[in-house]
Coordinates of C-alpha atoms in Angstrom, one line a residue:
Y259 CA 19.0 -53.4 43.9
R260 CA 20.0 -49.5 43.2
E261 CA 17.5 -49.1 39.9
E262 CA 14.7 -51.7 41.8
F263 CA 15.0 -48.7 45.1
K264 CA 14.4 -45.4 43.0
E265 CA 11.4 -47.0 41.2
T266 CA 10.0 -48.3 44.5
L267 CA 10.6 -44.7 46.3
S268 CA 9.2 -42.8 42.9
S269 CA 6.6 -44.3 42.9
I270 CA 6.1 -43.9 47.2
F271 CA 6.6 -40.7 46.6
Q272 CA 4.1 -39.8 43.2
F273 CA 1.6 -41.9 45.5
A274 CA 2.0 -39.6 48.5
R275 CA 3.0 -35.7 46.7
P276 CA -0.6 -35.0 46.1
S277 CA -1.7 -35.2 49.9
V278 CA 1.3 -33.5 50.8
V279 CA -0.3 -30.8 48.0
R280 CA -3.3 -30.4 49.7
N281 CA -1.9 -31.1 53.3
L282 CA 1.5 -28.8 54.3
V283 CA 2.1 -25.4 54.1
R284 CA 5.2 -25.5 54.1
H285 CA 6.4 -24.5 50.5
V286 CA 9.7 -25.8 50.9
K287 CA 8.7 -28.8 51.9
I288 CA 7.2 -29.4 48.6
S289 CA 9.2 -28.2 46.9
R290 CA 12.2 -30.8 48.7
L291 CA 9.7 -33.6 47.4
D292 CA 9.3 -32.2 43.8
N293 CA 12.8 -31.8 43.5
Y294 CA 13.4 -35.4 45.3
L295 CA 10.7 -36.3 41.6
V296 CA 12.9 -35.0 39.6
N297 CA 16.2 -36.1 40.3
L298 CA 14.3 -40.1 40.7
F299 CA 12.7 -39.8 37.2
A300 CA 15.8 -38.0 35.4
S301 CA 17.7 -41.5 35.7
T302 CA 14.4 -43.7 35.4
D303 CA 11.7 -41.7 33.5
P304 CA 11.5 -39.4 31.3
T305 CA 8.3 -39.1 30.2
K306 CA 7.3 -38.6 34.2
L307 CA 9.9 -36.4 34.1
V308 CA 7.9 -34.2 31.6
N309 CA 4.9 -34.5 33.0
L310 CA 5.9 -33.4 36.3
L311 CA 7.6 -30.4 34.8
Q312 CA 5.5 -29.1 32.4
S313 CA 2.3 -30.0 35.6
E314 CA 2.2 -27.0 38.8
H315 CA 5.5 -28.1 40.2
F316 CA 8.1 -26.8 43.1
A317 CA 11.4 -28.5 42.7
Q318 CA 14.1 -25.8 41.8
L319 CA 16.0 -25.8 39.0
S320 CA 19.2 -25.0 41.3
E321 CA 18.7 -28.6 43.2
C322 CA 17.7 -29.9 40.0
K323 CA 20.8 -28.9 37.2
Q324 CA 23.0 -30.7 37.5
A325 CA 21.1 -34.5 37.9
L326 CA 19.6 -33.3 34.5
L327 CA 22.9 -33.1 32.5
T328 CA 24.5 -36.1 33.6
C329 CA 21.6 -38.0 32.7
G330 CA 21.2 -35.6 29.4
R331 CA 18.0 -34.2 30.1
H332 CA 18.5 -30.7 28.5
H333 CA 14.1 -30.4 27.5
A334 CA 13.9 -31.0 31.6
I335 CA 15.9 -28.5 32.1
A336 CA 14.4 -25.8 29.2
L337 CA 11.3 -26.2 30.8
M338 CA 13.1 -25.5 34.2
H339 CA 14.1 -22.5 32.5
V340 CA 10.4 -21.5 31.0
R341 CA 9.4 -22.4 35.1
E342 CA 12.0 -19.4 36.8
G343 CA 10.5 -17.2 34.1
E344 CA 14.2 -17.7 31.5
E345 CA 12.5 -18.4 28.3
R346 CA 15.2 -17.3 26.7
K347 CA 16.9 -19.8 27.7
A348 CA 14.6 -22.4 27.6
L349 CA 14.1 -21.0 23.6
E350 CA 18.2 -21.5 23.1
I351 CA 18.1 -24.8 24.5
W352 CA 16.2 -25.9 22.2
K353 CA 17.2 -24.4 19.1
G354 CA 20.6 -25.7 20.2
M355 CA 19.4 -29.2 19.7
G356 CA 17.9 -28.2 16.1
E357 CA 21.3 -26.8 14.7
G358 CA 23.4 -30.3 16.6
S359 CA 24.9 -28.3 20.1
V360 CA 22.9 -29.8 22.5
R361 CA 22.1 -33.0 22.1
E362 CA 19.0 -35.9 23.4
A363 CA 17.8 -38.2 22.0
G364 CA 14.9 -38.2 20.5
R365 CA 14.1 -34.2 20.5
D366 CA 15.2 -32.0 17.4
G367 CA 14.1 -29.3 19.3
V368 CA 11.5 -28.6 16.7
S369 CA 8.1 -29.0 17.9
E370 CA 9.4 -28.2 21.2
T371 CA 10.5 -24.8 20.2
V372 CA 6.8 -24.7 17.8
E373 CA 4.7 -25.7 21.2
Y374 CA 6.5 -23.0 23.6
L375 CA 6.2 -19.8 19.9
K376 CA 2.9 -20.8 19.6
R377 CA 1.6 -19.6 23.1
C378 CA 3.7 -16.4 23.0
H379 CA 2.9 -13.4 23.1
D380 CA 6.5 -11.5 22.5
W381 CA 6.5 -11.0 18.7
S382 CA 10.7 -10.1 18.7
Q383 CA 10.8 -13.8 20.0
I384 CA 8.6 -15.6 17.7
A385 CA 10.5 -13.1 15.0
E386 CA 14.0 -14.7 16.8
F387 CA 13.5 -18.3 17.5
S388 CA 11.5 -19.2 14.5
K389 CA 13.7 -18.1 11.6
W390 CA 15.9 -21.6 12.6
V391 CA 12.9 -23.6 12.4
I392 CA 11.8 -22.0 9.6
Q393 CA 14.5 -23.1 7.6
L394 CA 14.9 -26.8 8.7
R395 CA 11.0 -27.5 9.0
P396 CA 9.2 -25.1 7.5
K397 CA 5.8 -27.2 7.7
A398 CA 6.0 -27.1 11.3
A399 CA 7.1 -23.9 11.7
L400 CA 3.7 -22.6 10.1
H401 CA 1.8 -24.0 13.2
I402 CA 3.5 -21.1 14.9
F403 CA 1.5 -18.4 12.8
L404 CA -1.5 -20.2 12.6
C405 CA -1.9 -21.2 16.6
T406 CA -5.2 -19.6 17.9
D407 CA -4.4 -20.9 21.7
R408 CA -2.9 -16.6 22.1
K409 CA -5.6 -14.0 23.5
E410 CA -4.7 -11.4 21.4
S411 CA -3.4 -12.2 17.4
F412 CA -1.2 -10.3 16.3
N413 CA -1.7 -8.2 12.9
K414 CA -1.6 -10.7 9.9
A415 CA 0.7 -8.0 7.9
L416 CA 2.9 -7.7 10.6
V417 CA 2.9 -11.5 9.9
A418 CA 3.0 -12.1 6.3
D419 CA 6.0 -9.0 5.5
F420 CA 7.8 -11.3 8.5
L421 CA 7.4 -15.2 6.1
Q422 CA 7.4 -13.1 2.7
E423 CA 11.3 -12.7 4.0
Q424 CA 12.4 -16.1 5.3
H425 CA 10.4 -18.7 3.4
M426 CA 7.7 -18.5 0.4
Q427 CA 6.4 -21.8 0.4
V428 CA 5.8 -20.5 4.3
Y429 CA 4.2 -17.3 3.2
I430 CA 1.4 -18.8 0.8
D431 CA 0.5 -21.6 3.0
F432 CA 0.3 -18.6 5.8
L433 CA -1.8 -16.6 3.0
E434 CA -4.1 -19.3 2.0
H435 CA -5.1 -21.0 5.9
E436 CA -5.9 -17.1 6.1
V437 CA -8.2 -16.2 3.0
F438 CA -10.3 -20.2 2.4
E439 CA -9.8 -21.9 6.0
A440 CA -10.8 -18.9 8.1
N441 CA -12.1 -17.0 5.3
S442 CA -9.9 -12.9 5.7
E443 CA -12.1 -10.1 5.1
I444 CA -8.2 -8.7 4.5
C445 CA -7.9 -6.9 1.2
D446 CA -4.9 -6.8 1.8
L447 CA -4.2 -10.9 2.3
R448 CA -6.3 -11.7 -0.9
T449 CA -4.1 -9.7 -3.0
R450 CA -0.6 -10.7 -1.5
L451 CA -2.0 -14.4 -2.3
A452 CA -3.5 -13.7 -5.9
R453 CA -0.1 -11.7 -6.6
S454 CA 2.0 -14.8 -5.2
Y455 CA 0.0 -17.4 -7.4
L456 CA 1.1 -14.8 -10.5
D457 CA 4.6 -14.5 -9.3
N458 CA 4.6 -18.5 -9.2
L459 CA 3.2 -18.4 -13.1
K460 CA 6.0 -16.4 -14.1
V461 CA 8.5 -18.4 -12.6
E462 CA 7.1 -21.8 -15.0
D463 CA 8.4 -22.6 -18.2
S464 CA 5.2 -23.3 -19.1
C465 CA 2.9 -21.4 -16.1
I466 CA -0.6 -22.5 -17.6
N467 CA 0.8 -26.4 -17.1
D468 CA 0.9 -25.3 -12.9
H469 CA -3.2 -26.2 -12.8
D470 CA -2.8 -25.9 -8.8
S471 CA -2.3 -22.4 -8.5
R472 CA -4.3 -21.6 -11.2
R473 CA -7.2 -23.4 -9.6
R474 CA -6.8 -21.0 -6.9
L475 CA -5.9 -18.0 -8.6
V476 CA -9.2 -18.1 -9.9
Q477 CA -10.9 -19.8 -6.9
L478 CA -9.9 -16.2 -5.6
L479 CA -11.1 -13.9 -8.7
R480 CA -14.1 -15.3 -8.7
D481 CA -14.6 -15.0 -5.4
G482 CA -17.3 -11.6 -5.2
R483 CA -15.0 -10.3 -1.4
E484 CA -12.3 -6.9 -2.1
L485 CA -9.3 -7.3 -4.6
D486 CA -7.1 -5.1 -5.6
E487 CA -7.8 -5.0 -9.0
D488 CA -5.5 -2.3 -10.3
S489 CA -1.9 -4.0 -8.4
L490 CA -2.8 -7.6 -10.1
L491 CA -3.6 -6.1 -13.7
Q492 CA 0.0 -5.0 -13.3
H493 CA 1.1 -8.7 -12.3
I494 CA -0.6 -10.4 -14.8
Q495 CA 0.4 -8.3 -18.4
N496 CA 2.8 -10.4 -20.7
L497 CA 1.0 -14.2 -19.0
P498 CA -1.1 -16.6 -21.4
L499 CA -4.1 -16.7 -18.4
L500 CA -7.0 -15.5 -20.2
E501 CA -9.9 -16.8 -17.7
E502 CA -8.2 -15.2 -15.2
Q503 CA -8.0 -11.9 -17.1
L504 CA -10.9 -11.8 -17.7
L505 CA -12.0 -12.8 -14.3
L506 CA -9.8 -9.1 -12.8
Y507 CA -11.4 -7.1 -16.2
G508 CA -15.0 -7.9 -14.4
R509 CA -14.2 -7.4 -11.5
V510 CA -13.9 -4.3 -12.4
A511 CA -16.5 -4.0 -14.4
L512 CA -19.0 -4.9 -12.3
K513 CA -17.5 -2.5 -9.3
L514 CA -18.3 0.6 -11.3
A515 CA -20.8 -0.8 -13.2
A516 CA -22.1 -0.7 -9.3
A517 CA -22.0 4.1 -9.7
A518 CA -25.2 5.5 -11.3
P519 CA -25.1 6.5 -13.7
P520 CA -22.3 3.5 -14.6
P521 CA -19.1 5.8 -15.8
P522 CA -17.7 5.6 -19.2
E523 CA -14.8 4.1 -18.4
S524 CA -16.4 1.0 -17.4
F525 CA -17.1 0.3 -21.2
T526 CA -13.6 0.2 -21.4
W527 CA -13.0 -2.9 -19.3
H528 CA -15.9 -4.7 -20.9
R529 CA -14.2 -4.2 -24.1
K530 CA -11.2 -5.5 -23.5
S531 CA -13.1 -9.3 -22.4
L532 CA -14.9 -8.8 -25.2
E533 CA -12.0 -8.6 -27.3
V534 CA -10.7 -11.8 -25.3
L535 CA -13.4 -13.5 -26.2
V536 CA -14.3 -13.3 -29.5
W537 CA -10.3 -12.7 -30.2
S538 CA -8.3 -15.1 -27.8
L539 CA -11.1 -17.6 -27.0
R540 CA -12.9 -17.2 -30.1
D541 CA -15.9 -17.8 -28.7
A542 CA -18.7 -15.7 -30.2
K543 CA -21.7 -16.7 -28.0
A544 CA -19.7 -17.0 -25.0
A545 CA -19.5 -13.1 -26.1
E546 CA -22.8 -12.3 -27.1
A547 CA -24.3 -14.1 -23.5
Y548 CA -21.6 -11.5 -21.5
C549 CA -23.2 -9.0 -23.4
T550 CA -27.0 -10.1 -21.3
N551 CA -26.4 -12.0 -18.3
K552 CA -24.4 -10.9 -15.4
N553 CA -23.2 -13.7 -14.5
M554 CA -21.1 -13.6 -17.2
W555 CA -18.7 -11.2 -16.0
M556 CA -17.4 -13.5 -13.8
L557 CA -17.6 -16.4 -16.5
N558 CA -20.7 -17.7 -14.5
P559 CA -22.9 -18.4 -16.6
S560 CA -26.0 -19.7 -14.7
P561 CA -27.8 -19.0 -12.9
Q562 CA -28.9 -16.1 -14.8
E563 CA -28.5 -12.2 -13.9
E564 CA -30.5 -9.7 -16.4
I565 CA -28.2 -6.2 -17.4
P566 CA -30.7 -3.8 -17.2
A567 CA -31.5 -3.8 -21.0
S568 CA -30.3 0.3 -21.2
Y569 CA -27.0 -1.1 -21.0
S570 CA -27.0 -4.7 -22.2
N571 CA -27.3 -2.7 -25.4
K572 CA -24.8 0.0 -24.9
L573 CA -23.0 -4.1 -24.4
V574 CA -24.5 -5.3 -27.3
L575 CA -23.0 -2.5 -29.9
L576 CA -19.6 -2.4 -28.3
L577 CA -19.1 -6.4 -29.6
F578 CA -20.3 -5.6 -32.0
N579 CA -17.6 -3.5 -32.9
V580 CA -15.4 -5.4 -30.9
L581 CA -16.3 -7.7 -34.4
L582 CA -14.6 -5.4 -36.7
S583 CA -12.2 -4.5 -34.8
P584 CA -9.7 -7.1 -34.7
T585 CA -7.3 -6.5 -31.9
T586 CA -3.4 -5.9 -32.8
S587 CA -2.3 -9.5 -31.8
A588 CA -4.7 -11.0 -33.6
Q589 CA -4.1 -9.3 -37.2
A590 CA -0.7 -10.7 -36.5
A591 CA -2.2 -13.5 -36.3
G592 CA -4.2 -13.1 -39.8
A593 CA -7.4 -12.1 -37.7
V594 CA -9.8 -10.3 -40.5
P595 CA -13.3 -9.2 -39.2
Q596 CA -15.6 -11.0 -38.3
V597 CA -18.2 -9.6 -40.6
E598 CA -20.4 -13.0 -40.8
E599 CA -20.4 -12.7 -36.2
A600 CA -21.7 -9.1 -36.7
K601 CA -24.3 -9.1 -38.8
K602 CA -25.9 -11.4 -36.9
I603 CA -25.2 -9.8 -34.0
W604 CA -27.6 -7.0 -36.2
R605 CA -30.3 -9.4 -36.8
R606 CA -30.8 -10.2 -33.5
Y607 CA -31.2 -7.1 -32.1
R608 CA -31.9 -5.1 -34.2
S609 CA -35.3 -4.5 -33.2
I610 CA -34.0 -2.6 -30.7
L611 CA -31.1 -1.2 -31.6
Q612 CA -31.0 2.2 -34.0
E613 CA -29.0 2.2 -37.0
E614 CA -28.3 5.2 -36.2
D615 CA -26.4 3.7 -33.2
V616 CA -25.5 0.5 -35.5
L617 CA -23.4 3.1 -38.1
R618 CA -21.6 4.5 -35.6
A619 CA -20.6 1.4 -34.1
L620 CA -18.3 1.0 -37.4
P621 CA -15.0 0.0 -36.3
E622 CA -13.1 3.8 -38.5
R623 CA -10.3 1.4 -39.8
L624 CA -12.7 -0.3 -41.4
T625 CA -12.3 -1.5 -45.0
L626 CA -15.0 -0.5 -47.0
M627 CA -15.2 -3.2 -48.7
D628 CA -16.1 -4.6 -45.2
M629 CA -18.7 -2.1 -44.4
L630 CA -21.5 -1.9 -47.5
D631 CA -21.3 -5.8 -46.7
V632 CA -22.7 -4.7 -42.9
V633 CA -24.3 -1.7 -44.3
G634 CA -26.2 -3.1 -47.2
D635 CA -27.4 -5.7 -45.0
M636 CA -28.9 -3.8 -43.1
M637 CA -30.4 -1.9 -45.8
R638 CA -32.2 -5.2 -47.2
R639 CA -32.9 -6.3 -44.0
S640 CA -34.1 -2.8 -43.0
W641 CA -36.1 -2.5 -46.5
H642 CA -38.3 -5.6 -46.2
E643 CA -39.8 -4.3 -42.8
K644 CA -40.6 -1.0 -45.1
C645 CA -37.9 1.0 -42.7
H646 CA -36.1 2.7 -45.4
L647 CA -36.2 6.2 -44.9
Q648 CA -35.3 5.7 -41.4
I649 CA -32.4 3.3 -43.3
E650 CA -32.0 7.0 -44.8
R651 CA -31.0 9.0 -42.9
S652 CA -28.8 6.7 -40.8
L653 CA -26.8 5.9 -43.7
W654 CA -26.8 10.0 -45.0
K655 CA -25.4 10.1 -41.3
L656 CA -22.4 7.4 -42.2
R657 CA -21.5 10.0 -44.4
H658 CA -20.5 12.2 -41.4
L659 CA -19.4 9.4 -39.9
Q660 CA -15.2 10.2 -38.5
V661 CA -14.5 7.4 -41.5
K662 CA -10.6 8.9 -42.4
N663 CA -9.2 7.8 -45.6
E664 CA -13.1 5.5 -46.7
L665 CA -15.0 8.2 -48.2
V666 CA -13.3 10.1 -50.8
D667 CA -15.9 12.9 -52.2
A668 CA -18.0 13.7 -49.5
K669 CA -20.6 15.0 -51.6
S670 CA -21.2 11.9 -54.1
D671 CA -20.6 9.6 -51.7
F672 CA -24.5 8.6 -51.2
V673 CA -26.6 9.1 -54.4
L674 CA -30.5 8.7 -53.6
V675 CA -31.8 8.0 -57.3
D676 CA -35.2 6.5 -58.2
E677 CA -35.0 3.4 -60.4
T678 CA -35.3 4.0 -64.1
S679 CA -32.7 7.1 -63.1
A680 CA -30.5 4.2 -61.6
C681 CA -30.4 2.9 -64.1
A682 CA -30.0 5.8 -66.8
H683 CA -26.1 6.2 -64.9
T684 CA -25.0 3.1 -64.9
G685 CA -23.0 2.5 -67.9
A686 CA -22.7 6.3 -68.4
K687 CA -22.0 7.7 -64.8
L688 CA -20.8 5.3 -62.0
G689 CA -19.3 3.0 -64.4
A690 CA -17.3 -0.1 -62.5
Q691 CA -18.0 1.6 -59.1
A692 CA -19.7 -0.2 -56.8
F693 CA -23.7 0.4 -56.2
L694 CA -27.0 -1.1 -54.1
V695 CA -30.0 -1.4 -56.4
L696 CA -33.4 -1.6 -54.7
P697 CA -36.3 -1.7 -55.1
D698 CA -39.2 1.6 -55.7
R699 CA -37.0 4.0 -54.8
S700 CA -33.0 2.9 -54.7
L701 CA -30.6 4.0 -53.0
V702 CA -27.0 3.8 -54.4
L703 CA -23.5 3.6 -52.6
Y704 CA -20.9 4.3 -54.6
H705 CA -17.5 4.4 -53.9
V706 CA -14.7 5.0 -56.9
A707 CA -13.9 2.1 -58.9
E708 CA -9.4 3.0 -58.0
K709 CA -10.8 2.4 -54.6
L710 CA -12.0 -0.6 -55.2
K711 CA -9.4 -1.4 -57.0
K712 CA -6.7 -1.1 -54.4
E713 CA -8.7 -3.6 -52.3
A714 CA -9.8 -6.0 -55.0
A715 CA -6.8 -6.8 -57.6
G716 CA -8.7 -6.5 -59.8
P717 CA -10.9 -3.8 -62.6
S718 CA -13.9 -4.1 -61.5
A719 CA -16.3 -4.0 -57.8
P720 CA -16.0 -7.4 -56.5
S721 CA -18.5 -10.2 -56.9
L722 CA -21.6 -10.1 -53.9
Q723 CA -24.3 -11.5 -52.9
W724 CA -26.3 -8.6 -52.7
L725 CA -24.3 -6.1 -54.8
H726 CA -25.1 -5.7 -58.6
T727 CA -22.9 -3.9 -60.2

């Protein structure tokens, strides 16, 4: 009847204990009662034992340790160490459980260590005793650093540095919690997380297939809160992440555009964005929307936020230039200037753009024939709108632009003649040179035949819709 006696005795003690605690003045008597209960529960009911030791009690480890060791109740010993201010000894016991040197049925020391460290305010203890948990059970270890039970939280950068050294996935999980769930405004944490996604994409054999990292990275870049864009731009180089590059360029452009007036370097980033849209994504329509809708800078076409007219006009001119200036990588892939798209831009925005500005936006490296195509379209349409005098002045200014190695004869690049004179000189003076004949008062833009031969691989000028030779 030994076990039955123990259970009966423990029940009596448990029933009597609250009254004893309320009425006894002498601490020694309640201490003896708790010692009896610990010794009884050690051999009869481990659950009641733990409940007792986790509540307010007066048991003494020196009086109970042997019975607890005999029954293998190492977790109970650790709890009593914590009660007596010997936290390190408790942590060592739990660590021993995790490493296998201390054995107790149903316990591995992980949950016990996590529960204690979640409330611990000693960073040195957390750093020392969380390491083995991180290696053994990283997901469980994360709760040590996310817990809000502490009255004062640790410096987030300190925690991030520590986790980065220990386990990258725990490090990323910590940053994701702080950024996406706790809505942290700390720029350093947000930038660290974005860099981590980029690092993950770099080590993937096919980085564009890591959809989760890319989705979260885009979500982070779309968020208007602060990031260190310069750091991220260094990490994103040579990665085929076009959408992410656009978002970074847009973020930088938005920051610069907020100044009054916007600095010239803001257009450097706009150019990068437009080059990606035009030459990498081949989406001229999106590039045009980029010039008029500010939200498109963050790849968000709606709702539309109009850009001030003066700024928008500069973006349109920049797009005009980009359409005629294939990037190095695009040229390597065989791309040629998108003359037709550039002409469409001119047609749609000619009412608000000055011809001189459009001519100045012509790329220096644009071939003569492409230049003739674009300028001829401008002349024809403006002539019908009776703007020929403005066009004449504009084309004369074109001669003074820094277009190197294209127009060889400064004195005869542009010749103004009347219709009769143009007809009379067609065969005698101009020969096979290219020129444009317009009604009434004609403007002739021509270049020496040798240049045309080189570009067209023929003895005469190419036949263009608007060009008569």
